[in-house]
Amino acid sequence: MGLMQGRWSCRRLVAGSSIARRAATDTAPLSTRDALAAASNAPSPLRATASRAALPERGLGASTLAAPHAPPPEAADGLASPAPDYPHVSVMLREVLAAFQPVALRVFLDGTLGAGGHSAALVAAHPEMRSLFGIDLDPTAHALAGPRIAAAAAGREEELAVRLLHGNYRDLHTLLSTLSGPRPRPDGILLDLGVSSMQIDTAERGFSFMRDGPLDMRMDPSASISAEELLNSWSEADLGRIIRDYGEEKLWKVVAKRLVQARELEPIRTTHQLAKAVGHTQIGGKLGRGGRGPGKGEGKGKGVHPATRTFQALRIAVNDELGKLEEALPYAIEALAPGGRLAVISFHSLEDRIVKHAFCRAIGKPTPEQEPLTYGPGKYDFLEALEASKVATLVTRKPSLPSDDECAANPRARSAKLRVLQKL
């Protein structure tokens, strides 16, 4: 579903900042504990107005650490930036650090920058890193990630050139080709899929029914279609299809009918209106598929709100999440330097299946026939972009899961799965 209009604007959001130095030969990699601290104990994020300082734009040969120079989030459809003390918890951070630990990360690409927790931890753990590329559609992410990455890089002797780009990771191949100088070949690429906590917890973004707000759901505030527009204009059949395919909702016909009936009375404009319209959709006392939430942040084995799957379906459709993942994976694998690693964190079965099939193709293994490809743009035509010959090996034959301790501390991590591949 080509719902994303204008995938990315190639604005190189960089500026300069001096960092204290010490000899690179004396700089040992940080321990896992130190790297974890770097991801969470950075200075309070700058508000958008602070990131607008007139600082010079720099390229890959920057002589100083590059920090974000992003447009103020307040200017994007009137959306406010998160509070300066916004808490940030990176999902499966220990596992991500372990996945990249054996690799010399001279060039690293974070395709889903978010608040920069993963990137900051990897910067702290890999003093050999010389270039970092961070991609995110959400302008708020740049204001949050920049200070955190800068703090993690403090004390380096060698320069760390950072590029924070407003864009979509589906276009990483084009984005990397348009940069000045030789096309960089990352030693590591990370994709942390799904919606971030800062988006879920900001009512104005409309991602969650836990807080009432406008029914937006756009990860890129400048994108052309919102969940409100989709919900109030699509036919009952089309709504049912995305709720079935993207929400994995067994009661998709019932839900689609209720939504159409509700919007005939008045347009559905807020998250609470949508949750109320879905109502307690029950058959035989069961909620939807019986209470197992596949979306990011849903607990395993616990009952979920009947609107959860509908919210997931609308969010995936508005942001074309499966389409961009399908496009990005072959190019991410191709872009890696020999010996480089691609790590992907997924949060529901739709994402994980796409990742699994792409990885199977990359290692020269036929796509499992027992898992038919029945949904998604082009029905997985993206697999043809991967060569039939073996180009990679699996680092994790089965997906890694978050620890019980992490799930207890951060319930939103419960459905996470990490798969890692290494380029030959």
Short mmCIF file of C-alpha atoms in Angstrom, two decimals:
data_model
loop_
_atom_site.label_atom_id
_atom_site.label_comp_id
_atom_site.label_asym_id
_atom_site.label_seq_id
_atom_site.Cartn_x
_atom_site.Cartn_y
_atom_site.Cartn_z
CA MET A 1 0.00 0.00 0.00
CA GLY A 2 1.75 3.07 -1.21
CA LEU A 3 0.45 5.38 1.44
CA MET A 4 3.69 7.25 2.04
CA GLN A 5 3.81 10.28 -0.22
CA GLY A 6 7.31 11.66 -0.68
CA ARG A 7 9.44 9.13 1.18
CA TRP A 8 12.20 11.34 2.43
CA SER A 9 13.67 14.76 2.06
CA CYS A 10 17.45 14.49 1.97
CA ARG A 11 18.24 17.16 4.54
CA ARG A 12 21.60 16.54 6.14
CA LEU A 13 20.91 17.52 9.70
CA VAL A 14 24.34 18.13 11.08
CA ALA A 15 26.17 20.73 13.10
CA GLY A 16 29.43 20.92 15.02
CA SER A 17 30.43 20.56 18.65
CA SER A 18 33.87 20.25 20.23
CA ILE A 19 34.67 17.19 22.30
CA ALA A 20 37.46 16.63 24.80
CA ARG A 21 40.01 14.14 23.43
CA ARG A 22 42.42 11.48 24.57
CA ALA A 23 44.67 9.15 22.64
CA ALA A 24 42.80 6.51 20.66
CA THR A 25 45.42 3.92 21.49
CA ASP A 26 44.69 4.44 25.17
CA THR A 27 40.93 4.18 24.73
CA ALA A 28 39.67 0.70 25.55
CA PRO A 29 36.14 -0.44 24.69
CA LEU A 30 33.71 0.27 27.46
CA SER A 31 32.20 -2.54 29.46
CA THR A 32 28.60 -3.53 28.80
CA ARG A 33 27.60 -1.72 31.99
CA ASP A 34 29.27 1.50 30.81
CA ALA A 35 27.70 1.21 27.37
CA LEU A 36 24.27 0.68 28.90
CA ALA A 37 24.80 3.77 31.01
CA ALA A 38 25.72 5.77 27.92
CA ALA A 39 22.36 4.90 26.41
CA SER A 40 20.35 6.21 29.35
CA ASN A 41 22.40 8.64 31.42
CA ALA A 42 22.96 11.31 28.80
CA PRO A 43 22.12 14.97 29.45
CA SER A 44 18.48 15.93 29.22
CA PRO A 45 17.43 16.11 25.56
CA LEU A 46 17.49 19.54 23.99
CA ARG A 47 14.20 21.10 23.11
CA ALA A 48 13.72 21.79 19.44
CA THR A 49 14.53 25.47 19.75
CA ALA A 50 17.96 24.65 21.14
CA SER A 51 18.81 22.51 18.11
CA ARG A 52 18.23 25.42 15.75
CA ALA A 53 21.50 27.18 16.53
CA ALA A 54 23.30 28.36 13.41
CA LEU A 55 26.10 25.81 13.21
CA PRO A 56 28.09 24.75 10.17
CA GLU A 57 27.00 21.78 8.09
CA ARG A 58 29.67 19.10 7.81
CA GLY A 59 30.23 16.03 5.72
CA LEU A 60 31.79 12.66 6.41
CA GLY A 61 35.15 14.30 6.86
CA ALA A 62 33.89 16.39 9.73
CA SER A 63 36.57 17.48 12.16
CA THR A 64 34.14 17.52 15.05
CA LEU A 65 31.25 15.44 16.28
CA ALA A 66 28.10 16.30 14.39
CA ALA A 67 24.98 17.03 16.39
CA PRO A 68 21.42 17.42 15.07
CA HIS A 69 20.24 20.53 13.31
CA ALA A 70 16.61 19.60 12.91
CA PRO A 71 13.48 21.65 12.31
CA PRO A 72 11.56 22.29 15.51
CA PRO A 73 8.97 19.57 16.17
CA GLU A 74 6.52 22.30 17.18
CA ALA A 75 6.54 23.47 13.57
CA ALA A 76 5.39 20.10 12.28
CA ASP A 77 1.60 20.16 12.36
CA GLY A 78 1.72 21.89 15.74
CA LEU A 79 3.10 18.86 17.51
CA ALA A 80 5.04 19.58 20.68
CA SER A 81 8.35 17.95 21.47
CA PRO A 82 8.60 15.61 24.47
CA ALA A 83 9.43 17.06 27.83
CA PRO A 84 13.16 17.58 28.43
CA ASP A 85 13.21 14.85 31.08
CA TYR A 86 11.62 12.27 28.80
CA PRO A 87 12.70 8.79 29.96
CA HIS A 88 14.25 6.53 27.35
CA VAL A 89 14.59 2.76 27.50
CA SER A 90 16.16 0.93 24.56
CA VAL A 91 14.72 -2.53 23.93
CA MET A 92 17.10 -5.53 24.07
CA LEU A 93 20.11 -3.26 24.49
CA ARG A 94 22.36 -5.94 26.01
CA GLU A 95 21.54 -8.32 23.17
CA VAL A 96 22.23 -5.64 20.55
CA LEU A 97 25.60 -4.85 22.15
CA ALA A 98 26.45 -8.56 22.15
CA ALA A 99 25.43 -8.92 18.50
CA PHE A 100 27.86 -6.22 17.36
CA GLN A 101 30.62 -6.88 19.92
CA PRO A 102 32.77 -9.09 17.61
CA VAL A 103 32.60 -6.55 14.76
CA ALA A 104 34.89 -3.55 14.26
CA LEU A 105 32.18 -0.91 13.79
CA ARG A 106 34.11 1.72 11.87
CA VAL A 107 30.92 2.75 10.07
CA PHE A 108 27.53 2.22 11.72
CA LEU A 109 24.04 2.93 10.40
CA ASP A 110 21.03 3.18 12.71
CA GLY A 111 18.04 2.99 10.38
CA THR A 112 15.56 3.71 13.16
CA LEU A 113 17.34 6.32 15.25
CA GLY A 114 14.57 7.16 17.72
CA ALA A 115 15.95 8.75 20.88
CA GLY A 116 19.42 7.37 20.11
CA GLY A 117 19.78 4.86 22.94
CA HIS A 118 21.13 2.01 20.84
CA SER A 119 23.44 4.29 18.88
CA ALA A 120 24.82 5.96 22.01
CA ALA A 121 25.56 2.59 23.63
CA LEU A 122 27.32 1.32 20.51
CA VAL A 123 29.36 4.53 20.22
CA ALA A 124 30.51 4.05 23.82
CA ALA A 125 31.31 0.37 23.27
CA HIS A 126 33.18 0.85 19.97
CA PRO A 127 35.91 3.51 20.18
CA GLU A 128 37.00 2.47 16.68
CA MET A 129 33.78 3.94 15.24
CA ARG A 130 34.51 6.83 12.87
CA SER A 131 31.17 7.44 11.14
CA LEU A 132 27.59 7.09 12.35
CA PHE A 133 24.49 7.56 10.23
CA GLY A 134 21.14 7.94 11.96
CA ILE A 135 17.90 7.87 9.98
CA ASP A 136 14.47 8.79 11.31
CA LEU A 137 11.29 10.25 9.86
CA ASP A 138 10.35 11.90 13.14
CA PRO A 139 12.03 15.32 13.57
CA THR A 140 11.64 15.01 17.34
CA ALA A 141 14.02 12.05 17.28
CA HIS A 142 16.90 14.20 16.06
CA ALA A 143 16.55 16.63 18.96
CA LEU A 144 16.53 13.72 21.42
CA ALA A 145 19.29 11.60 19.91
CA GLY A 146 21.92 14.24 19.23
CA PRO A 147 22.85 15.13 22.83
CA ARG A 148 22.80 11.47 23.86
CA ILE A 149 25.20 10.45 21.09
CA ALA A 150 27.44 13.47 21.76
CA ALA A 151 27.72 12.53 25.44
CA ALA A 152 28.60 8.93 24.54
CA ALA A 153 31.36 10.15 22.21
CA ALA A 154 32.95 12.49 24.75
CA GLY A 155 36.62 11.79 25.41
CA ARG A 156 37.51 10.41 21.99
CA GLU A 157 40.83 11.21 20.39
CA GLU A 158 39.67 10.39 16.88
CA GLU A 159 36.81 12.24 15.28
CA LEU A 160 33.32 10.76 15.12
CA ALA A 161 31.40 12.12 12.15
CA VAL A 162 27.66 11.82 12.73
CA ARG A 163 24.96 12.35 10.15
CA LEU A 164 21.38 12.52 11.39
CA LEU A 165 19.13 12.39 8.35
CA HIS A 166 15.42 13.01 8.07
CA GLY A 167 14.33 10.07 6.02
CA ASN A 168 12.92 6.58 5.77
CA TYR A 169 15.09 3.52 6.13
CA ARG A 170 13.37 2.02 3.08
CA ASP A 171 15.48 4.46 1.05
CA LEU A 172 18.81 3.85 2.75
CA HIS A 173 20.39 2.65 -0.51
CA THR A 174 19.46 5.88 -2.30
CA LEU A 175 20.31 8.00 0.71
CA LEU A 176 23.80 6.55 1.05
CA SER A 177 24.44 6.94 -2.68
CA THR A 178 23.65 10.66 -2.60
CA LEU A 179 26.21 11.49 0.10
CA SER A 180 29.38 13.21 -1.00
CA GLY A 181 32.49 11.10 -1.38
CA PRO A 182 32.71 7.31 -1.76
CA ARG A 183 29.55 5.44 -0.85
CA PRO A 184 29.94 4.25 2.76
CA ARG A 185 29.65 0.54 3.45
CA PRO A 186 28.46 0.08 7.04
CA ASP A 187 30.04 -2.53 9.27
CA GLY A 188 26.78 -2.65 11.20
CA ILE A 189 23.15 -1.76 10.52
CA LEU A 190 20.38 -1.76 13.13
CA LEU A 191 16.64 -1.66 12.48
CA ASP A 192 14.45 -1.38 15.60
CA LEU A 193 10.98 -1.69 14.12
CA GLY A 194 7.63 -0.49 15.36
CA VAL A 195 6.54 2.63 17.15
CA SER A 196 8.78 4.13 19.82
CA SER A 197 7.83 4.84 23.41
CA MET A 198 8.18 8.57 22.88
CA GLN A 199 5.56 8.35 20.13
CA ILE A 200 3.23 6.10 22.13
CA ASP A 201 3.41 8.36 25.18
CA THR A 202 2.77 11.62 23.31
CA ALA A 203 -1.02 11.96 23.12
CA GLU A 204 -0.84 14.40 20.21
CA ARG A 205 0.67 11.69 18.00
CA GLY A 206 -2.42 9.50 18.29
CA PHE A 207 -0.66 6.13 18.53
CA SER A 208 -2.36 4.86 21.70
CA PHE A 209 -5.82 4.81 23.21
CA MET A 210 -4.27 5.10 26.68
CA ARG A 211 -4.24 8.88 26.19
CA ASP A 212 -6.90 10.75 24.26
CA GLY A 213 -5.57 12.74 21.35
CA PRO A 214 -6.04 13.41 17.64
CA LEU A 215 -6.13 10.27 15.51
CA ASP A 216 -2.88 10.91 13.65
CA MET A 217 -0.45 7.94 13.84
CA ARG A 218 2.02 9.37 11.31
CA MET A 219 5.64 8.67 12.19
CA ASP A 220 6.51 11.43 9.74
CA PRO A 221 4.31 14.41 10.73
CA SER A 222 4.62 15.79 7.19
CA ALA A 223 3.21 12.66 5.53
CA SER A 224 0.05 13.17 3.54
CA ILE A 225 -2.46 10.80 5.15
CA SER A 226 -3.39 10.40 8.81
CA ALA A 227 -5.28 7.61 10.53
CA GLU A 228 -8.27 9.92 10.83
CA GLU A 229 -8.40 10.48 7.08
CA LEU A 230 -7.97 6.79 6.34
CA LEU A 231 -10.56 5.70 8.88
CA ASN A 232 -13.22 8.13 7.70
CA SER A 233 -12.76 7.68 3.95
CA TRP A 234 -11.96 4.03 3.26
CA SER A 235 -14.71 1.54 2.45
CA GLU A 236 -15.84 -1.08 4.93
CA ALA A 237 -14.22 -3.77 2.78
CA ASP A 238 -10.86 -1.99 2.73
CA LEU A 239 -10.96 -1.30 6.46
CA GLY A 240 -11.77 -4.94 7.08
CA ARG A 241 -8.88 -6.06 4.92
CA ILE A 242 -6.23 -4.05 6.79
CA ILE A 243 -7.69 -5.01 10.18
CA ARG A 244 -7.52 -8.66 9.13
CA ASP A 245 -4.10 -8.58 7.47
CA TYR A 246 -2.26 -5.97 9.53
CA GLY A 247 -4.05 -6.37 12.85
CA GLU A 248 -4.39 -10.17 12.66
CA GLU A 249 -7.88 -9.69 14.08
CA LYS A 250 -10.24 -12.66 13.78
CA LEU A 251 -13.27 -10.43 14.24
CA TRP A 252 -12.26 -8.07 11.43
CA LYS A 253 -15.70 -8.05 9.80
CA VAL A 254 -17.37 -7.10 13.07
CA VAL A 255 -14.84 -4.37 13.80
CA ALA A 256 -15.00 -2.88 10.30
CA LYS A 257 -18.79 -2.79 10.44
CA ARG A 258 -18.75 -1.05 13.82
CA LEU A 259 -16.30 1.57 12.59
CA VAL A 260 -18.43 2.40 9.56
CA GLN A 261 -21.56 2.61 11.71
CA ALA A 262 -19.81 4.92 14.16
CA ARG A 263 -18.47 7.29 11.50
CA GLU A 264 -21.94 7.59 9.97
CA LEU A 265 -23.05 9.22 13.22
CA GLU A 266 -20.01 11.50 13.44
CA PRO A 267 -16.44 11.48 12.09
CA ILE A 268 -13.99 9.50 14.22
CA ARG A 269 -11.31 12.06 15.08
CA THR A 270 -9.72 11.00 18.39
CA THR A 271 -8.11 7.90 19.85
CA HIS A 272 -10.80 7.52 22.49
CA GLN A 273 -13.51 7.76 19.84
CA LEU A 274 -11.84 4.94 17.92
CA ALA A 275 -11.46 2.75 21.00
CA LYS A 276 -15.10 3.34 21.90
CA ALA A 277 -16.25 2.60 18.35
CA VAL A 278 -14.48 -0.76 18.36
CA GLY A 279 -16.13 -1.48 21.71
CA HIS A 280 -15.93 -4.77 23.55
CA THR A 281 -15.96 -6.95 20.46
CA GLN A 282 -16.62 -10.36 21.94
CA ILE A 283 -17.69 -13.76 20.75
CA GLY A 284 -18.06 -16.44 23.37
CA GLY A 285 -16.41 -14.15 25.91
CA LYS A 286 -13.13 -13.94 24.00
CA LEU A 287 -11.42 -10.73 22.96
CA GLY A 288 -10.27 -10.81 19.35
CA ARG A 289 -7.75 -13.64 19.07
CA GLY A 290 -8.01 -14.58 22.70
CA GLY A 291 -5.88 -12.00 24.43
CA ARG A 292 -2.35 -12.29 23.03
CA GLY A 293 -1.13 -8.93 21.87
CA PRO A 294 1.40 -9.08 19.03
CA GLY A 295 2.11 -5.36 18.91
CA LYS A 296 5.05 -3.60 20.48
CA GLY A 297 4.31 -3.20 24.15
CA GLU A 298 1.74 -5.97 24.50
CA GLY A 299 2.25 -8.50 27.24
CA LYS A 300 2.40 -12.19 26.48
CA GLY A 301 -0.49 -14.23 27.69
CA LYS A 302 -2.37 -11.24 29.04
CA GLY A 303 -5.73 -9.92 27.91
CA VAL A 304 -5.50 -6.89 25.67
CA HIS A 305 -7.94 -4.10 24.92
CA PRO A 306 -10.22 -5.05 21.99
CA ALA A 307 -9.00 -1.98 20.07
CA THR A 308 -5.32 -2.94 20.26
CA ARG A 309 -5.24 -4.84 16.98
CA THR A 310 -7.23 -2.17 15.17
CA PHE A 311 -4.76 0.50 16.31
CA GLN A 312 -1.89 -1.69 15.10
CA ALA A 313 -3.55 -2.21 11.72
CA LEU A 314 -4.19 1.49 11.15
CA ARG A 315 -0.65 2.43 12.21
CA ILE A 316 0.89 -0.12 9.85
CA ALA A 317 -1.29 1.08 6.97
CA VAL A 318 -0.70 4.80 7.58
CA ASN A 319 3.08 4.36 7.72
CA ASP A 320 3.34 1.52 5.18
CA GLU A 321 5.46 -0.30 7.76
CA LEU A 322 5.53 -3.68 6.06
CA GLY A 323 6.17 -2.19 2.65
CA LYS A 324 9.17 -0.20 3.79
CA LEU A 325 10.60 -3.22 5.64
CA GLU A 326 10.22 -5.36 2.52
CA GLU A 327 12.08 -2.78 0.46
CA ALA A 328 14.78 -2.03 3.02
CA LEU A 329 16.04 -5.52 3.88
CA PRO A 330 17.60 -6.50 0.53
CA TYR A 331 19.31 -3.13 0.25
CA ALA A 332 20.53 -3.25 3.85
CA ILE A 333 22.13 -6.64 3.23
CA GLU A 334 23.68 -5.41 -0.02
CA ALA A 335 25.01 -2.23 1.63
CA LEU A 336 26.91 -4.07 4.38
CA ALA A 337 30.67 -4.30 4.21
CA PRO A 338 32.07 -7.87 4.11
CA GLY A 339 31.83 -9.26 7.62
CA GLY A 340 29.30 -6.60 8.58
CA ARG A 341 26.18 -7.43 10.57
CA LEU A 342 22.51 -6.53 10.22
CA ALA A 343 20.42 -6.70 13.40
CA VAL A 344 16.64 -6.36 13.25
CA ILE A 345 14.30 -6.09 16.24
CA SER A 346 10.68 -6.89 15.36
CA PHE A 347 7.60 -6.66 17.54
CA HIS A 348 4.93 -8.80 15.92
CA SER A 349 4.66 -11.82 13.66
CA LEU A 350 4.09 -9.81 10.48
CA GLU A 351 7.44 -8.06 10.81
CA ASP A 352 9.29 -11.13 12.02
CA ARG A 353 8.07 -13.23 9.10
CA ILE A 354 9.38 -10.67 6.59
CA VAL A 355 12.76 -10.61 8.35
CA LYS A 356 12.92 -14.40 8.56
CA HIS A 357 12.17 -14.87 4.86
CA ALA A 358 14.68 -12.21 3.79
CA PHE A 359 17.39 -13.78 5.94
CA CYS A 360 16.58 -17.25 4.56
CA ARG A 361 17.02 -15.98 1.03
CA ALA A 362 20.29 -14.22 1.90
CA ILE A 363 21.83 -17.44 3.25
CA GLY A 364 20.73 -19.35 0.15
CA LYS A 365 17.96 -21.24 1.91
CA PRO A 366 14.61 -21.59 0.11
CA THR A 367 11.67 -19.78 1.65
CA PRO A 368 9.79 -22.26 3.87
CA GLU A 369 6.80 -23.53 1.92
CA GLN A 370 4.88 -24.10 5.11
CA GLU A 371 4.72 -20.33 5.63
CA PRO A 372 2.87 -19.00 2.58
CA LEU A 373 3.35 -15.35 1.71
CA THR A 374 -0.18 -14.04 1.64
CA TYR A 375 -0.07 -10.36 2.45
CA GLY A 376 1.96 -7.23 1.96
CA PRO A 377 2.72 -5.02 -1.05
CA GLY A 378 3.60 -7.21 -4.01
CA LYS A 379 3.27 -10.33 -1.83
CA TYR A 380 6.96 -10.44 -1.04
CA ASP A 381 8.26 -9.62 -4.51
CA PHE A 382 11.10 -7.99 -2.56
CA LEU A 383 12.70 -11.42 -2.15
CA GLU A 384 13.60 -11.33 -5.83
CA ALA A 385 15.94 -8.43 -5.04
CA LEU A 386 18.13 -10.85 -3.09
CA GLU A 387 20.46 -13.07 -5.08
CA ALA A 388 19.69 -16.76 -5.02
CA SER A 389 23.29 -17.52 -4.09
CA LYS A 390 24.45 -17.40 -0.49
CA VAL A 391 25.59 -13.90 0.49
CA ALA A 392 25.39 -14.11 4.29
CA THR A 393 25.28 -16.38 7.32
CA LEU A 394 22.97 -16.36 10.31
CA VAL A 395 24.40 -15.19 13.62
CA THR A 396 21.16 -16.18 15.38
CA ARG A 397 19.45 -19.26 13.92
CA LYS A 398 16.49 -18.58 16.15
CA PRO A 399 15.44 -15.10 17.26
CA SER A 400 16.83 -13.84 20.55
CA LEU A 401 14.24 -12.79 23.11
CA PRO A 402 14.40 -10.21 25.90
CA SER A 403 15.27 -11.46 29.36
CA ASP A 404 12.63 -11.94 32.04
CA ASP A 405 14.20 -9.08 33.98
CA GLU A 406 13.89 -6.72 31.02
CA CYS A 407 10.28 -7.73 30.41
CA ALA A 408 9.47 -7.07 34.06
CA ALA A 409 11.16 -3.66 33.97
CA ASN A 410 9.87 -2.69 30.52
CA PRO A 411 6.67 -4.52 29.51
CA ARG A 412 6.87 -3.02 26.04
CA ALA A 413 9.84 -5.30 25.35
CA ARG A 414 7.87 -8.50 25.87
CA SER A 415 7.04 -9.13 22.21
CA ALA A 416 10.47 -8.16 20.85
CA LYS A 417 12.54 -10.57 18.73
CA LEU A 418 16.09 -9.97 17.53
CA ARG A 419 17.50 -11.61 14.41
CA VAL A 420 21.10 -11.05 13.29
CA LEU A 421 22.78 -11.76 9.95
CA GLN A 422 26.44 -11.43 8.89
CA LYS A 423 27.56 -10.58 5.35
CA LEU A 424 30.10 -12.92 3.79
#
